[in-house]
Amino acid sequence: METQTIKNTDKATKTTEYISGSEAIVRCLIEEGVKILYGYPGGAIMPVYDELYKYQDKIHHVLTRHEQGATHSAQGYARISGEVGVAMATSGPGATNLITGIADAQIDSTPMVCITGQVFSHLLGSDAFQETDIVGISTPVTKWNCQVTKAEDIPEAIAKAFYIARSGRPGPVLIDITKDAQIEKFDFSYEKCTKVRSYVPIPKTVEGSLEAAAKLINEAKKPLVVWGQGVILGKAEEAFKAVIEKAGIPAAWTILGASAIPTKHPLNVGMVGMHGNYAPNVLTNECDVLIAIGMRFDDRVTGKLDEYATQAKVIHFEIDPAEVNKNVKADVAVLGDAKATLEAVLPLINSNSHSEWHQKFKDLYAIEYEKVIKDDLHPTKEGLTMGEVLKEINIQSKGNAAIVSDVGQHQMIACRYAEFNKTKSNITSGGLGTMGFGLPAAIGAKMAAPEREVVSISGDGGYQMTIQELGTIFQQKAAVKVVVLNNDFLGMVRQWQQLFFEKRYASTEMINPNFVAIAEGYYIKARKVTKREDLAEAVKEMMESKEAYFLEVCVEKEGNVFPMIPTGASVSDVRLE
Amino acid sequence: MSTEKQLFTISVYTENNIGLLNRISAIFQRRHINIESLNISPSEIEGVAKFTIVVNMIEENVKKIIGQIEKQVEVIKAYYHDLDEIIYQISGLFKIKSELLFEERQIQNIIKESNARIVTVNKEFFVLEKSGKKEEIIELYNELSPFGIMQYTRSGLIAISKDEMKISTLLETYNN
Ligand SMILES: Cc1ncc(C[n+]2csc(CCOP(=O)(O)OP(=O)(O)O)c2C)c(N)n1
């Protein structure tokens, strides 16, 4: 294991130009179609910034206020556009500040390329100023990473990085480039990577598995689909809709699967998991065939594993073979790209309606509505609820906004109640649950899709983890709508303290600053709402604003999110109060 | 499938790149699995490295680990075998005072009977090498230790599978 080789990629010869490594980096990004990147400069990456200055008509660098903001913005960009998000940082502290966003992108399968500067190669391993082993640090949270110490290796490394980040099950990639490699000149040519020898992005569909899946589906009396982000990442929304419509199967979503089909689609029976809807959680333990599509049976979805859908035959449509049988044993595994496999299974399945089975979902929804939803969306008692804020946003946006949420109670409420007409509209940190994700991710989303309304929804806790990105909003004139649902608590933790720690509210109460003044300090239009009668008008004003807008809504302090499956409980033990 | 822990060897064919050892060992570390032995060397194919990893696990978890290993971009293929399905060897080295070789007849018998090989002899010490199963090497260690062993070390397990591991054919399909 002595020599670094980044061979085994397809490469053809092309005319060359004699340029520096740093210019090559910028040229490679342009070749990959990168128009916007997020980052923060520093000593070890300065040559690249100098080149970005030169190429600013081709590529727009966004100076975030923290490197974590750069990765989250790149993630937001990637999630709404389906393209690779790009983030850049200097060595040492710049590089380590990227890690949270990289880890988040890894667990949520978000395509991202991060470029970090590194000290001169002759200083590697000497504890030089701002040297850190970022390749070592990022290894467990990247799909692939590498260090480049020679300018001539840059094009191949970057080509490979983009290919790996976006192909198969997407993920984050990091390339660490020493300063000498940035300065050194070499003969530059660029060829996109289309293959890496040892890497199989899309596994072959096992022969007979489609037929076996179709047979189970056709024989099912009580089938249930649970779909995840794989449907969106695989651009399989249409094929997916066609399959569930033909077979008449009720379909429920994981938090990252939300928005793949419209919220109001008649077969959409809601969210599964810890704070998901009552019917799909309970009926998971009653269905006879469970069809999992592009989802990975996260423990937040399954609850207690050995009591999860034990009665059901399980079909798993999945691109990543390592996910099959990892948590839940599949009776039939349909490996492959979701679009291709769903299109292939469509002609093999019979038309069906399962109307009796659907009625069960409706009956349980009625119970959830009475016990939970009614009070969330149409509260009668004093104190604004998070749910009614979401309802108001739905009304004003007509379900066309992209909702970017942070992490906590407001996230669960946003995912439960936001209405989506379009795919790729629910941007949230699912697998890592990263507070501070929302605001910077919304910036990236708005810059990738300026024509879309992008509303970020945060709690008072998470908002303050990346609040400095208001500076990025202001400088970039990103017309993000920022909503903070302020309950003066780290609400989700407080809820657990209330339910499981006898109301010992240890370090969850927050004394908050004047949020409106802070937003105004960044020259962002701002408003605070404390009364129900002002809410609709304020949300309307926000949505009609052409510029960025900050809205603080003071909600009830001790509101809780229900339904809830306590950790370690079975999905059918979902609590409504 | 047995739910008892047992020894498995995992063979991983990879591109010969920096950092892969870190990536692969992290998969075990993260799951709190102790690696019993690890050997990395070139394989029969140029530019392709072979990891031989011995772990004590239940088979179901070995399968999951294989999935995670194969998921790494630069891993070509990973296999697992129980010890009956492979031909394996471990090598032990023993450094012993030279005078014992001439003064203790029993040592000469031990060397002969154990099929150990003298690698080098000089005035101060001689070095014995013994390849075989771990038990055989431990047995030799136990026999020699009453006489005094100056240094002792044992290699990781290296293995060849009885079944074919069709790496070359696999690489051909990759190349097409
Ligand atoms: C970076 C990070 N630190 C800690 C947590 C643990 N955590 C999960 S939810 C939560 C509270 C969030 O509070 P707030 O942002 O005010 O939102 P709310 O729940 O009140 O809507 C905390 C601390 C986390 N998810 N992420």
GROMACS .gro file of N, CA, C and O and ligand atoms in nm, chain A residues 68 100 386 406-411 432-436 458-463 465 485 487-494 508 510, ligand 1:
model
  154
   68GLN      N    1  -1.913   2.518   0.818
   68GLN     CA    2  -2.029   2.428   0.832
   68GLN      C    3  -2.143   2.480   0.744
   68GLN      O    4  -2.215   2.403   0.680
  100THR      N    5  -1.919   1.821   0.989
  100THR     CA    6  -2.060   1.797   1.024
  100THR      C    7  -2.146   1.786   0.898
  100THR      O    8  -2.229   1.696   0.886
  386MET      N    9  -4.718   2.517   1.653
  386MET     CA   10  -4.631   2.508   1.535
  386MET      C   11  -4.713   2.465   1.414
  386MET      O   12  -4.691   2.511   1.302
  406ASP      N   13  -3.496   2.260   1.010
  406ASP     CA   14  -3.384   2.230   1.097
  406ASP      C   15  -3.421   2.104   1.176
  406ASP      O   16  -3.495   2.021   1.123
  407VAL      N   17  -3.373   2.091   1.297
  407VAL     CA   18  -3.397   1.966   1.369
  407VAL      C   19  -3.460   1.991   1.505
  407VAL      O   20  -3.414   2.076   1.581
  408GLY      N   21  -3.566   1.919   1.531
  408GLY     CA   22  -3.636   1.933   1.659
  408GLY      C   23  -3.785   1.914   1.638
  408GLY      O   24  -3.827   1.855   1.537
  409GLN      N   25  -3.863   1.968   1.730
  409GLN     CA   26  -4.008   1.953   1.719
  409GLN      C   27  -4.062   2.017   1.591
  409GLN      O   28  -4.146   1.960   1.522
  410HIS      N   29  -4.011   2.138   1.561
  410HIS     CA   30  -4.060   2.210   1.444
  410HIS      C   31  -4.035   2.129   1.316
  410HIS      O   32  -4.110   2.138   1.220
  411GLN      N   33  -3.926   2.051   1.317
  411GLN     CA   34  -3.894   1.968   1.200
  411GLN      C   35  -4.000   1.861   1.181
  411GLN      O   36  -4.049   1.837   1.070
  432LEU      N   37  -2.870   1.226   1.025
  432LEU     CA   38  -2.782   1.277   1.130
  432LEU      C   39  -2.858   1.365   1.229
  432LEU      O   40  -2.820   1.378   1.343
  433GLY      N   41  -2.966   1.425   1.183
  433GLY     CA   42  -3.043   1.514   1.271
  433GLY      C   43  -2.957   1.630   1.318
  433GLY      O   44  -2.938   1.652   1.437
  434THR      N   45  -2.907   1.706   1.222
  434THR     CA   46  -2.810   1.811   1.253
  434THR      C   47  -2.876   1.945   1.278
  434THR      O   48  -2.924   2.011   1.186
  435MET      N   49  -2.877   1.989   1.404
  435MET     CA   50  -2.924   2.125   1.431
  435MET      C   51  -2.829   2.223   1.364
  435MET      O   52  -2.707   2.201   1.361
  436GLY      N   53  -2.883   2.329   1.310
  436GLY     CA   54  -2.801   2.426   1.238
  436GLY      C   55  -2.802   2.401   1.088
  436GLY      O   56  -2.748   2.479   1.011
  458SER      N   57  -3.698   2.689   1.147
  458SER     CA   58  -3.604   2.648   1.251
  458SER      C   59  -3.664   2.668   1.388
  458SER      O   60  -3.760   2.744   1.405
  459GLY      N   61  -3.603   2.603   1.486
  459GLY     CA   62  -3.635   2.630   1.626
  459GLY      C   63  -3.539   2.736   1.677
  459GLY      O   64  -3.438   2.768   1.610
  460ASP      N   65  -3.568   2.789   1.793
  460ASP     CA   66  -3.479   2.893   1.846
  460ASP      C   67  -3.342   2.836   1.880
  460ASP      O   68  -3.242   2.908   1.878
  461GLY      N   69  -3.333   2.705   1.906
  461GLY     CA   70  -3.204   2.643   1.937
  461GLY      C   71  -3.117   2.629   1.813
  461GLY      O   72  -3.010   2.689   1.803
  462GLY      N   73  -3.165   2.551   1.719
  462GLY     CA   74  -3.086   2.523   1.598
  462GLY      C   75  -3.054   2.648   1.518
  462GLY      O   76  -2.945   2.661   1.462
  463TYR      N   77  -3.147   2.741   1.518
  463TYR     CA   78  -3.126   2.866   1.444
  463TYR      C   79  -2.998   2.936   1.491
  463TYR      O   80  -2.921   2.988   1.412
  465MET      N   81  -2.740   2.803   1.602
  465MET     CA   82  -2.616   2.730   1.571
  465MET      C   83  -2.553   2.779   1.443
  465MET      O   84  -2.433   2.764   1.423
  485LEU      N   85  -3.961   2.920   1.487
  485LEU     CA   86  -4.071   2.887   1.577
  485LEU      C   87  -4.012   2.886   1.718
  485LEU      O   88  -3.943   2.792   1.758
  487ASN      N   89  -4.003   2.865   2.100
  487ASN     CA   90  -4.072   2.820   2.222
  487ASN      C   91  -3.984   2.840   2.345
  487ASN      O   92  -4.014   2.787   2.452
  488ASP      N   93  -3.876   2.915   2.329
  488ASP     CA   94  -3.783   2.941   2.440
  488ASP      C   95  -3.730   2.813   2.505
  488ASP      O   96  -3.689   2.814   2.620
  489PHE      N   97  -3.734   2.707   2.432
  489PHE     CA   98  -3.683   2.579   2.481
  489PHE      C   99  -3.613   2.505   2.368
  489PHE      O  100  -3.643   2.528   2.251
  490LEU      N  101  -3.521   2.417   2.405
  490LEU     CA  102  -3.478   2.313   2.311
  490LEU      C  103  -3.592   2.211   2.315
  490LEU      O  104  -3.589   2.113   2.390
  491GLY      N  105  -3.692   2.241   2.235
  491GLY     CA  106  -3.822   2.179   2.254
  491GLY      C  107  -3.823   2.028   2.252
  491GLY      O  108  -3.885   1.964   2.338
  492MET      N  109  -3.756   1.970   2.156
  492MET     CA  110  -3.764   1.825   2.144
  492MET      C  111  -3.700   1.757   2.265
  492MET      O  112  -3.751   1.656   2.315
  493VAL      N  113  -3.592   1.814   2.312
  493VAL     CA  114  -3.527   1.755   2.430
  493VAL      C  115  -3.617   1.776   2.552
  493VAL      O  116  -3.634   1.687   2.635
  494ARG      N  117  -3.677   1.896   2.559
  494ARG     CA  118  -3.768   1.923   2.669
  494ARG      C  119  -3.886   1.824   2.668
  494ARG      O  120  -3.929   1.777   2.773
  508THR      N  121  -3.242   2.303   2.912
  508THR     CA  122  -3.313   2.311   2.784
  508THR      C  123  -3.389   2.442   2.770
  508THR      O  124  -3.444   2.470   2.664
  510MET      N  125  -3.411   2.829   2.710
  510MET     CA  126  -3.324   2.924   2.641
  510MET      C  127  -3.371   3.066   2.668
  510MET      O  128  -3.488   3.096   2.648
  754LIG     C1  129  -2.593   1.963   1.657
  754LIG     C2  130  -2.696   1.902   1.745
  754LIG     N1  131  -2.683   1.908   1.879
  754LIG     C3  132  -2.777   1.850   1.959
  754LIG     C4  133  -2.884   1.788   1.907
  754LIG     C5  134  -2.989   1.723   1.998
  754LIG     N2  135  -3.120   1.786   1.981
  754LIG     C6  136  -3.217   1.734   1.900
  754LIG     S1  137  -3.354   1.827   1.895
  754LIG     C7  138  -3.290   1.940   1.999
  754LIG     C8  139  -3.368   2.059   2.041
  754LIG     C9  140  -3.396   2.152   1.930
  754LIG     O1  141  -3.446   2.271   1.983
  754LIG     P1  142  -3.493   2.388   1.891
  754LIG     O2  143  -3.393   2.414   1.784
  754LIG     O3  144  -3.529   2.503   1.975
  754LIG     O4  145  -3.621   2.328   1.819
  754LIG     P2  146  -3.760   2.276   1.881
  754LIG     O5  147  -3.742   2.132   1.918
  754LIG     O6  148  -3.790   2.361   2.000
  754LIG     O7  149  -3.855   2.293   1.770
  754LIG    C10  150  -3.161   1.902   2.039
  754LIG    C11  151  -3.078   1.977   2.135
  754LIG    C12  152  -2.892   1.782   1.766
  754LIG     N3  153  -2.991   1.718   1.704
  754LIG     N4  154  -2.798   1.841   1.688
   0.00000   0.00000   0.00000
